[in-house]
mmCIF file of C-alpha atoms and ligand atoms in Angstrom:
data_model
loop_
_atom_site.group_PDB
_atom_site.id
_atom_site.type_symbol
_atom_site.label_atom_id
_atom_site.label_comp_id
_atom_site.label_asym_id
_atom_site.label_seq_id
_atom_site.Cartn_x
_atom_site.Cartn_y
_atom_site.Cartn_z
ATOM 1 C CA UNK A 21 -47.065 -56.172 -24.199
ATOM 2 C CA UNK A 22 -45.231 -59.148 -23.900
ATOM 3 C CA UNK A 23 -43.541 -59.785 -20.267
ATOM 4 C CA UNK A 24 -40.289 -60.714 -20.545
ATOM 5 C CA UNK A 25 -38.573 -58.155 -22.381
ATOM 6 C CA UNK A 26 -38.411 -56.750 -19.325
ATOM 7 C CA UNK A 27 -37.020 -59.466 -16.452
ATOM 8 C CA UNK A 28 -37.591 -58.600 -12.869
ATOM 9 C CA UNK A 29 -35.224 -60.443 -10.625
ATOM 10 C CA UNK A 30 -34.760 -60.281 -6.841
ATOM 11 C CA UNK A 31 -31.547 -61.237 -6.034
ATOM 12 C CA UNK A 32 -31.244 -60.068 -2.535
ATOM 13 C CA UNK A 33 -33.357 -58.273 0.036
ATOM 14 C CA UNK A 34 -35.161 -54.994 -1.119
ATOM 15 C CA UNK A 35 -32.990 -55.325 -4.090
ATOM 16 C CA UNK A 36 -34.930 -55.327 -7.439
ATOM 17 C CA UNK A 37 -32.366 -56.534 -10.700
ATOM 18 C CA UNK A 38 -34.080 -55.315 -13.783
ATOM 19 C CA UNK A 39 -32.612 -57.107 -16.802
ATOM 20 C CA UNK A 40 -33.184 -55.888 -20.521
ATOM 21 C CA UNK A 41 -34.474 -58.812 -22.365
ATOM 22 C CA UNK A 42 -33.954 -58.601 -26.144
ATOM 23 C CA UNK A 43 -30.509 -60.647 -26.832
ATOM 24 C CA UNK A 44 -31.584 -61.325 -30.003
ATOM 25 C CA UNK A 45 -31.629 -57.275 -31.004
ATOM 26 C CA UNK A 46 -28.636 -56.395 -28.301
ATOM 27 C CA UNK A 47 -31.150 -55.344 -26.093
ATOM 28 C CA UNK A 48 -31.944 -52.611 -28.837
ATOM 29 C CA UNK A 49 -34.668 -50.377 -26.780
ATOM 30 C CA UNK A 50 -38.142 -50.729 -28.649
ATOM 31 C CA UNK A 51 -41.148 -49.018 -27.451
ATOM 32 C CA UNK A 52 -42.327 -52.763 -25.636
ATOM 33 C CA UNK A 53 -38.778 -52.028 -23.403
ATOM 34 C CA UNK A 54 -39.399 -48.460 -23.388
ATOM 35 C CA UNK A 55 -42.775 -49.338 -21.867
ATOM 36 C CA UNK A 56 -42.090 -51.981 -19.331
ATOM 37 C CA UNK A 57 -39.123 -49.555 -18.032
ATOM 38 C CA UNK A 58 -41.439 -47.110 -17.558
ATOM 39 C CA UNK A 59 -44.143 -48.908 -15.929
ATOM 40 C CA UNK A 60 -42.330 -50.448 -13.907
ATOM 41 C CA UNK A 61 -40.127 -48.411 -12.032
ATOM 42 C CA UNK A 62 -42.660 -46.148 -10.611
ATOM 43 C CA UNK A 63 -44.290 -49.373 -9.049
ATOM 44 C CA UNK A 64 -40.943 -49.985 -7.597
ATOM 45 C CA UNK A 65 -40.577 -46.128 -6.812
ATOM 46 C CA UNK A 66 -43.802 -46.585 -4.362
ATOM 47 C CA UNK A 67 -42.615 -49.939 -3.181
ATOM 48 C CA UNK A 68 -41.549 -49.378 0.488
ATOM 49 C CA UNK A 69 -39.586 -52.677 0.358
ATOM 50 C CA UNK A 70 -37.775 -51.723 -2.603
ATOM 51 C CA UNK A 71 -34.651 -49.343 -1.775
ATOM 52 C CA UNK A 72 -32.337 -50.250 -4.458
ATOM 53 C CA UNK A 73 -32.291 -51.365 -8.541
ATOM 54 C CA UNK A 74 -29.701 -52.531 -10.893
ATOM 55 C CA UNK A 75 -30.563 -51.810 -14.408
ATOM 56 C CA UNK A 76 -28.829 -54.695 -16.327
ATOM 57 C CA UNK A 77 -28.677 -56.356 -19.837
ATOM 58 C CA UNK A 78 -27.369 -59.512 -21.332
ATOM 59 C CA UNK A 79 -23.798 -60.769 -21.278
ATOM 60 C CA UNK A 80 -22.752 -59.307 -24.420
ATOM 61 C CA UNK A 81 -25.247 -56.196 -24.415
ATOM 62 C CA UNK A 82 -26.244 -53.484 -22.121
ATOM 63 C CA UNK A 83 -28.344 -51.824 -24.619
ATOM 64 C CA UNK A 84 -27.119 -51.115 -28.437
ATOM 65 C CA UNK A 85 -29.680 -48.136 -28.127
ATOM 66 C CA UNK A 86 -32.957 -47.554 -29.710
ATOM 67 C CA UNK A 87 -34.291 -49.954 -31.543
ATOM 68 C CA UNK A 88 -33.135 -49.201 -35.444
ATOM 69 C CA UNK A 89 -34.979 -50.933 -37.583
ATOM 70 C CA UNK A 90 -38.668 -49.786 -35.469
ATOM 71 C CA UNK A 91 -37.550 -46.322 -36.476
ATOM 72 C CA UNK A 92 -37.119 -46.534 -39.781
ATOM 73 C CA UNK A 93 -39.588 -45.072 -41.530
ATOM 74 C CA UNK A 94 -40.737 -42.729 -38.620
ATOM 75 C CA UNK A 95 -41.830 -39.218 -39.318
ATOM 76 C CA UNK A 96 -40.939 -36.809 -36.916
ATOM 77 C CA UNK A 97 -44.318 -36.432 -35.810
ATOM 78 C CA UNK A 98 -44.595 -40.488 -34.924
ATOM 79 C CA UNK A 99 -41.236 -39.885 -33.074
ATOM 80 C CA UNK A 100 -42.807 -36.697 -31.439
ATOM 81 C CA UNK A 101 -45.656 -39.602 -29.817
ATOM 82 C CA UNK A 102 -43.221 -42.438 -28.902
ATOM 83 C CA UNK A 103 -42.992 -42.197 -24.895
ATOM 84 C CA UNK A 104 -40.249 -40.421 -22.996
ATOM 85 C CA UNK A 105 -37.746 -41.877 -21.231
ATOM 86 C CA UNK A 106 -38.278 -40.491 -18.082
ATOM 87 C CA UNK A 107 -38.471 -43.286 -16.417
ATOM 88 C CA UNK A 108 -35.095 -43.778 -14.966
ATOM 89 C CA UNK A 109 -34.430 -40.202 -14.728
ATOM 90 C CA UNK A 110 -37.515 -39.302 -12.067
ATOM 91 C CA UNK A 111 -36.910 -42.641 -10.096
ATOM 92 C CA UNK A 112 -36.214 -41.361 -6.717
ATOM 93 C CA UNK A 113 -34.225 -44.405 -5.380
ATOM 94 C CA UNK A 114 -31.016 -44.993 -5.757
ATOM 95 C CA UNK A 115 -30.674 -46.851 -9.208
ATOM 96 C CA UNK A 116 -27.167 -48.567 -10.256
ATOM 97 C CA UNK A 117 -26.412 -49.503 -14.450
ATOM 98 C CA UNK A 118 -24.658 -52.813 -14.881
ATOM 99 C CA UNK A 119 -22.938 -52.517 -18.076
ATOM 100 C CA UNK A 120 -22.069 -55.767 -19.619
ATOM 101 C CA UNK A 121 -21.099 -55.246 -23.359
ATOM 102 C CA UNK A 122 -22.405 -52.574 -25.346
ATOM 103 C CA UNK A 123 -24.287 -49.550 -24.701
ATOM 104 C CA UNK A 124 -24.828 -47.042 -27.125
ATOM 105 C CA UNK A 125 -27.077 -44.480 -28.430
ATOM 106 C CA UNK A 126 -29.799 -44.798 -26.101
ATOM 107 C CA UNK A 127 -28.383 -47.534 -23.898
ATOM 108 C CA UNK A 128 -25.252 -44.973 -22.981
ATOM 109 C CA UNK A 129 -28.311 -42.510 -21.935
ATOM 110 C CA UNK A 130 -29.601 -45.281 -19.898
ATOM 111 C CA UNK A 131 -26.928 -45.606 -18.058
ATOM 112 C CA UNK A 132 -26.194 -42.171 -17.902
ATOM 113 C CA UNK A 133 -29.719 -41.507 -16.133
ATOM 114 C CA UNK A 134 -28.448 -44.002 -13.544
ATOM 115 C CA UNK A 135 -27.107 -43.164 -10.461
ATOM 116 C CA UNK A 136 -24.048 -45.323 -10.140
ATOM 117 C CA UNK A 137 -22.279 -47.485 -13.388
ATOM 118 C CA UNK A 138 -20.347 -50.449 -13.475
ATOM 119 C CA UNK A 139 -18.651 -52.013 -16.184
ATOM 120 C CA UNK A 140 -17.157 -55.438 -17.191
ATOM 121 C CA UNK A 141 -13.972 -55.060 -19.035
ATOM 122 C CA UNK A 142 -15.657 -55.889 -22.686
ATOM 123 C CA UNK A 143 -17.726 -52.643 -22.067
ATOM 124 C CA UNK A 144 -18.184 -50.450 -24.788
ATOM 125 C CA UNK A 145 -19.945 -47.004 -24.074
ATOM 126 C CA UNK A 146 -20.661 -44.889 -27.538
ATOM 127 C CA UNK A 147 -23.240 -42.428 -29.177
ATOM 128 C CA UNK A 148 -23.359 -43.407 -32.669
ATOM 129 C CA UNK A 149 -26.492 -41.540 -33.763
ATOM 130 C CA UNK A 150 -24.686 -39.022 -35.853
ATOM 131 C CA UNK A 151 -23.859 -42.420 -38.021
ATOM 132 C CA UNK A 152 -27.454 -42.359 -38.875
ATOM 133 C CA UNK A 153 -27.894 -39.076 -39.087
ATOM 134 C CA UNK A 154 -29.733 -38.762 -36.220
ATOM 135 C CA UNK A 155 -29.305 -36.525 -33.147
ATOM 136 C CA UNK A 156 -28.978 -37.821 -29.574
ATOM 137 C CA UNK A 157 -32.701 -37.870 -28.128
ATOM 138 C CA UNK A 158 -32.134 -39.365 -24.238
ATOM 139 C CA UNK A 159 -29.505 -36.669 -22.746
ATOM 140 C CA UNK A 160 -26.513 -37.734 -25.023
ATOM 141 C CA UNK A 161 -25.684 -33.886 -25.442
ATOM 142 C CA UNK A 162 -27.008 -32.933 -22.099
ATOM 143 C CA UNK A 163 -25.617 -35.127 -19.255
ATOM 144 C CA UNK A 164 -22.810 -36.884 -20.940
ATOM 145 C CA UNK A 165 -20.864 -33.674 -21.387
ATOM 146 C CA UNK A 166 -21.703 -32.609 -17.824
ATOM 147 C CA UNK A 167 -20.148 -36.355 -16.498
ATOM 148 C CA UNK A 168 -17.508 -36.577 -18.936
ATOM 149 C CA UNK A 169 -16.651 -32.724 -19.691
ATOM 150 C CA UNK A 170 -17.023 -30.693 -22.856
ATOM 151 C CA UNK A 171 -14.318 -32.638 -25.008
ATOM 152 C CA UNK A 172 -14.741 -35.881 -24.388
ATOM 153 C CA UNK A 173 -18.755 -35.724 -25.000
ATOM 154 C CA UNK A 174 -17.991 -33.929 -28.395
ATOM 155 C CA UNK A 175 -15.652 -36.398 -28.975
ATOM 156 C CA UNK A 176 -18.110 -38.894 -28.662
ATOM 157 C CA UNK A 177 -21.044 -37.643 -30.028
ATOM 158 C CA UNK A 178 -19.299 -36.439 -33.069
ATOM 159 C CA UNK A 179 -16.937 -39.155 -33.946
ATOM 160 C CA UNK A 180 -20.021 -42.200 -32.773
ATOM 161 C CA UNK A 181 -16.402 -43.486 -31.831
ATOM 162 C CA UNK A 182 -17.013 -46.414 -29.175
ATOM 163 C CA UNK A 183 -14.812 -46.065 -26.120
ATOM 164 C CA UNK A 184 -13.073 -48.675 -23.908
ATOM 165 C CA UNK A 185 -14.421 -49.629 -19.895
ATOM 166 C CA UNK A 186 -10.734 -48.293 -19.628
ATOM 167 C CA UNK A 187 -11.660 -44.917 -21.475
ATOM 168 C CA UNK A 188 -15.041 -44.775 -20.061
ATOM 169 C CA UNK A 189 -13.287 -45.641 -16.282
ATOM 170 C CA UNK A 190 -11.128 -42.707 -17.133
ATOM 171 C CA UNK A 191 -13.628 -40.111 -18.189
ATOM 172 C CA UNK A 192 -15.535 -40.878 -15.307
ATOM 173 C CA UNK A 193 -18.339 -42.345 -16.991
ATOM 174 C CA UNK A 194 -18.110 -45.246 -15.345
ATOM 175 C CA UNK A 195 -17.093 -46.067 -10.931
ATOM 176 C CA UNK A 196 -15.665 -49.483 -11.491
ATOM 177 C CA UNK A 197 -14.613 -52.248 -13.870
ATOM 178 C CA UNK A 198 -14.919 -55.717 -13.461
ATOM 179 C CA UNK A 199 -13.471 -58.532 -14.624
ATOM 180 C CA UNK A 200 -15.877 -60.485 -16.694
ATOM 181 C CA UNK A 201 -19.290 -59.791 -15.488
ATOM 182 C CA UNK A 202 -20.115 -57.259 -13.246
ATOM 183 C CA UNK A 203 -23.983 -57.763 -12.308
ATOM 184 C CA UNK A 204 -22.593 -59.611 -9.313
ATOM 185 C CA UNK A 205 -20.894 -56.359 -8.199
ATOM 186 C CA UNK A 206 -23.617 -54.384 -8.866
ATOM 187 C CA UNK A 207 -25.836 -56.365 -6.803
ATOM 188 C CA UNK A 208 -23.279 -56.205 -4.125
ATOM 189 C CA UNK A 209 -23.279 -52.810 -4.131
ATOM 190 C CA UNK A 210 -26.869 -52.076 -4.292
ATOM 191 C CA UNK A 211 -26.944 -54.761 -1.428
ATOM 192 C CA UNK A 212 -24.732 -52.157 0.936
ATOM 193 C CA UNK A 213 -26.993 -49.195 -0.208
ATOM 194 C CA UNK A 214 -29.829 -51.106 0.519
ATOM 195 C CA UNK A 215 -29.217 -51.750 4.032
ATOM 196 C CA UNK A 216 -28.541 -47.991 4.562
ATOM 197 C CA UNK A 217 -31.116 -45.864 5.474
ATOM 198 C CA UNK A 218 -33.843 -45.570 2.849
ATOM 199 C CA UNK A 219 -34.977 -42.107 3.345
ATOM 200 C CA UNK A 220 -31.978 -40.810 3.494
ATOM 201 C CA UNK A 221 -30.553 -42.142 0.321
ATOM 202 C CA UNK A 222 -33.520 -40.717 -1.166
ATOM 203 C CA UNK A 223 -32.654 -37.059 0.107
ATOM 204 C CA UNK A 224 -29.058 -37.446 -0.822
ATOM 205 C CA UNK A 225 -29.623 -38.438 -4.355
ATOM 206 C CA UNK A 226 -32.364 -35.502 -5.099
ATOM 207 C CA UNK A 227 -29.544 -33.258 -3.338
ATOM 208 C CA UNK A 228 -27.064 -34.316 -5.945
ATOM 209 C CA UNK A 229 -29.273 -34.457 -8.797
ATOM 210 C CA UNK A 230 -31.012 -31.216 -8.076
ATOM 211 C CA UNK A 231 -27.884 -29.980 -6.649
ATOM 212 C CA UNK A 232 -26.218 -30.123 -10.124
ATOM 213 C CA UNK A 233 -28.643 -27.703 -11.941
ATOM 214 C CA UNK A 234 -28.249 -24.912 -9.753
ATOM 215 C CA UNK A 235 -25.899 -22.437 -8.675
ATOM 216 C CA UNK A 236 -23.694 -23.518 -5.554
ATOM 217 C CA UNK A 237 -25.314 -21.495 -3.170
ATOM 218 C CA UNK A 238 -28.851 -22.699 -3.738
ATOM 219 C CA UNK A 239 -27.683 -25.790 -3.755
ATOM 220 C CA UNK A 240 -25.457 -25.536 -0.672
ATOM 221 C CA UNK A 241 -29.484 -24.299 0.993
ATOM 222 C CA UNK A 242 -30.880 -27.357 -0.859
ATOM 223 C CA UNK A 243 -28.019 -29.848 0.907
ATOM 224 C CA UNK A 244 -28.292 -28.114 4.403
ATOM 225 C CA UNK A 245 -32.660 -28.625 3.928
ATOM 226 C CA UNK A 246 -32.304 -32.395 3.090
ATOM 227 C CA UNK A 247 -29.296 -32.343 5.773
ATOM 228 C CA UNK A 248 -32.232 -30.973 8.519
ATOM 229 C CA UNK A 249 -34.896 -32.990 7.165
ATOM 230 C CA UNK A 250 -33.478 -36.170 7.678
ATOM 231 C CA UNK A 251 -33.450 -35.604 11.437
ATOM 232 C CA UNK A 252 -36.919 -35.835 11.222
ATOM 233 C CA UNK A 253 -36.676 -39.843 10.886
ATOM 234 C CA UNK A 254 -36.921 -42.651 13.024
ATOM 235 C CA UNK A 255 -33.637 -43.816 11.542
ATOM 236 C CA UNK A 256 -31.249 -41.276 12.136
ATOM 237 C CA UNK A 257 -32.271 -42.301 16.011
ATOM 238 C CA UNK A 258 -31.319 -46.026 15.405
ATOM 239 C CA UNK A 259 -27.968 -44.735 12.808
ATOM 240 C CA UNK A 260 -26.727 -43.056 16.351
ATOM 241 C CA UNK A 261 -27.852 -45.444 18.721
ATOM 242 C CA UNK A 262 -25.787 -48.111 16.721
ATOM 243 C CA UNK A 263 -22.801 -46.058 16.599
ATOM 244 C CA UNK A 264 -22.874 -45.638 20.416
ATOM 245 C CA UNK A 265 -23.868 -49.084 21.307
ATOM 246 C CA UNK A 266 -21.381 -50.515 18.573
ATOM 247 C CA UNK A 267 -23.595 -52.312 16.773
ATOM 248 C CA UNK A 268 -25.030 -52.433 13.149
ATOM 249 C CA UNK A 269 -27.841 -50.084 12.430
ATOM 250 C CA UNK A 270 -31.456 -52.092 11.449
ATOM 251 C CA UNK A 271 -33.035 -49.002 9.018
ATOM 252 C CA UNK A 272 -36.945 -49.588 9.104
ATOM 253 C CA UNK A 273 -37.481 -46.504 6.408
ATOM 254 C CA UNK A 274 -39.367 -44.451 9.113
HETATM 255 N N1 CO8 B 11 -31.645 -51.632 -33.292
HETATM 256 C C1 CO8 B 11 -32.154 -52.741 -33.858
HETATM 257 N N2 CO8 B 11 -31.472 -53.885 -33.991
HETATM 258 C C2 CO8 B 11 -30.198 -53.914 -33.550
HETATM 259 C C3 CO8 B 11 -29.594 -52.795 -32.954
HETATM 260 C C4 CO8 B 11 -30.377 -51.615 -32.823
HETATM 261 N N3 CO8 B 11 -29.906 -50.497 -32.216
HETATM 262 N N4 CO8 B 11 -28.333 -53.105 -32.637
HETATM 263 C C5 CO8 B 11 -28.158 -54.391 -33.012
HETATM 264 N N5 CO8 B 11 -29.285 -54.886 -33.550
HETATM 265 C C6 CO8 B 11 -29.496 -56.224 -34.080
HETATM 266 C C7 CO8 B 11 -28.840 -56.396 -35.435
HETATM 267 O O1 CO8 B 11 -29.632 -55.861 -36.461
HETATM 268 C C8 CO8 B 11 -28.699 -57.891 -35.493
HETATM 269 O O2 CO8 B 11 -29.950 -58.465 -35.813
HETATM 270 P P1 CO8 B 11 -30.047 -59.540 -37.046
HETATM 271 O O3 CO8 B 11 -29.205 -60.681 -36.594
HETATM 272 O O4 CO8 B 11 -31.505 -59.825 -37.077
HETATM 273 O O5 CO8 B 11 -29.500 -58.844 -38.228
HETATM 274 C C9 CO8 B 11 -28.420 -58.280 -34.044
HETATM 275 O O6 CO8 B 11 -28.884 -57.189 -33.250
HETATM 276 C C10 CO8 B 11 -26.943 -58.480 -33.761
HETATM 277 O O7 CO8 B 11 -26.254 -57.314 -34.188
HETATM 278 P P2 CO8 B 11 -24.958 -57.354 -35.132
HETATM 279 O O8 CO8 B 11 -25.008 -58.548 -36.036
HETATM 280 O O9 CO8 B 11 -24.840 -56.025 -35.778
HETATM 281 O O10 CO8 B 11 -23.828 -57.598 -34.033
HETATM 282 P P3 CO8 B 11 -22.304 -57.169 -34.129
HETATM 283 O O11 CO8 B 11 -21.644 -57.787 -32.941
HETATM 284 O O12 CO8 B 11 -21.738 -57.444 -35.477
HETATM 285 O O13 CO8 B 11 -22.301 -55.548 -33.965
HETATM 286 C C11 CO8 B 11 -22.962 -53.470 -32.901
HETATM 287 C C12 CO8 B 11 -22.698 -54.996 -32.739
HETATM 288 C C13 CO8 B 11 -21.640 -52.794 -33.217
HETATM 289 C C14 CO8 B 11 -23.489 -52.988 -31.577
HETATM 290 C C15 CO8 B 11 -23.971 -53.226 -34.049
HETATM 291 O O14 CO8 B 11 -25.077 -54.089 -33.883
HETATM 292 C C16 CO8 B 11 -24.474 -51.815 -34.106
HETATM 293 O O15 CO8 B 11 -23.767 -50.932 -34.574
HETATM 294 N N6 CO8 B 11 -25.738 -51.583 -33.641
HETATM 295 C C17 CO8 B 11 -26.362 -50.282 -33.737
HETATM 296 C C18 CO8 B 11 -25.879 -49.363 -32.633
HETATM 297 C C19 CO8 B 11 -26.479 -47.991 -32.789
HETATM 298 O O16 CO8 B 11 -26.302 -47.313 -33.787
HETATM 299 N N7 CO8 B 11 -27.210 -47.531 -31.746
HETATM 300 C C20 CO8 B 11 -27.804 -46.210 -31.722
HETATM 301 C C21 CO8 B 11 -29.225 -46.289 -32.142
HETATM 302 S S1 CO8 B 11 -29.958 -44.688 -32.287
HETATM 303 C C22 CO8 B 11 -30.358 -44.253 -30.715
HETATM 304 O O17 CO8 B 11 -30.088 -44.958 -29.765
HETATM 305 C C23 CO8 B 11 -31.097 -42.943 -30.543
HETATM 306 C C24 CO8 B 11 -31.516 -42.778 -29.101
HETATM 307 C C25 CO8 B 11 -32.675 -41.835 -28.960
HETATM 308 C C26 CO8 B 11 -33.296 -41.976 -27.561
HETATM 309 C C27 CO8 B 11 -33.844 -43.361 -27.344
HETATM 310 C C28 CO8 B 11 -34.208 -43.666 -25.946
HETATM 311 C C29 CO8 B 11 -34.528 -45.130 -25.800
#
């Protein structure tokens, strides 16, 4: 595997900027990206001085999806063997998509396994498999509908129609969009969650993401669980001393 396909940038304390690396292809995601993505963010995962990552691509691509021309050819069965793209999905920390320029196909999934996206106004979000023929593979008929709704997933997934930042802002595929380029946002945002308390941003985002998949009540139980739990740390001593002694909170992670 060759190593920078995959860049690894720290702009700002435990803040980890992972940065697609294919220009050339759009970022198109072969199985060397595929790979490095999911190598590498379980190393971060068990990082203790890691608490936050922005997934990012170039300036004019996000990711233009899987990588086309590595697939052709492909039986099902080699398809079947490629890896999974778990990766982003079962990262436990919170995990924020920078979207400059295109994502589709697989790149929209990427993002859509993140945890928080941003945009820059030249954004364009699509699933254009059924162009090819093919079938969404990374949760392009799974959690796009759920974050968009019914319609405007079926609209997308259908039509391979690419939509606007505007659209996507709209649709709620997207928090924010930024003038330009919006990595510098995302880092300042990952920045803020960083400097909260790491444990607790951990609990919070399994209770949302586990939250979703069940019915309210078990996930009300799930909520009030993490809610209890995270009395148990160090931090939510130092979150209330700070409060009363009107100062800002140092989070240690304990
Ligand atoms: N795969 C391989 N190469 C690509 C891809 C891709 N997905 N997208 C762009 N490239 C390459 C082009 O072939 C071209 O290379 P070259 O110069 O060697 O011919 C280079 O990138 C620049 O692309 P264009 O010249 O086409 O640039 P344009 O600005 O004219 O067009 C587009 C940009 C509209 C984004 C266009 O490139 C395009 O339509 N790309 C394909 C988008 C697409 O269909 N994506 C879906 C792929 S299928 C998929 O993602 C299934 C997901 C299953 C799960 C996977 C989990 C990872």
């Amino acid at each position: 595997m060759s190593a920078n396909v995959l860049l690894i940038e720290h702009p700002a304390p435990h803040v980890v900027l992972l940065r697609i690396n294919r220009p050339e292809a759009l970022n198109a995601l072969n199985a060397e990206v595929r790979e490095a993505i999911n190598t590498t963010l379980p190393r971060l995962d068990a990082d203790p001085e890691v608490r936050c990552v922005v997934l990012a691509g170039s300036e004019k691509s996000f990711a233009a999806g899987a990588d086309i021309k590595e697939r052709a050819g492909m039986s099902a069965v080699d398809v079947m063997k490629m890896s999974t793209t778990r990766g982003i999905a079962a990262f436990s920390k919170p995990i924020i998509a920078a979207v400059n320029g295109f994502a589709l196909g697989g790149g929209c999934e990427y993002a859509l396994q993140c945890d928080i996206v941003l945009a820059n106004d030249r954004a364009r979000f699509g699933q254009p498999e059924i162009k090819l023929g093919l079938v969404p593979g990374a949760g392009g008929t799974q959690r796009l509908p759920r974050v968009v709704g019914k319609h405007n997933a079926l609209y997308m997934v259908l039509t391979g129609a690419m939509v606007s930042a505007r659209d996507a802002l709209r649709m709620g595929l997207v928090c924010e969009v930024v003038e330009g380029n919006c990595d510098a946002r995302a880092i300042e945002l990952a920045t803020q969650i960083a400097a909260m308390a790491p444990l607790t941003a951990k609990l919070i985002k399994e209770a949302v993401n586990s939250g979703a998949d069940m019915a309210l009540d078990a996930a009300l139980r799930l909520e009030t669980r993490a809610h209890q739990l995270a009395f148990a740390t160090e931090d939510v001593r130092e979150g209330i001393a700070a409060f009363i002694e009107k100062r800002q909170a140092d989070f240690t992670g304990h």
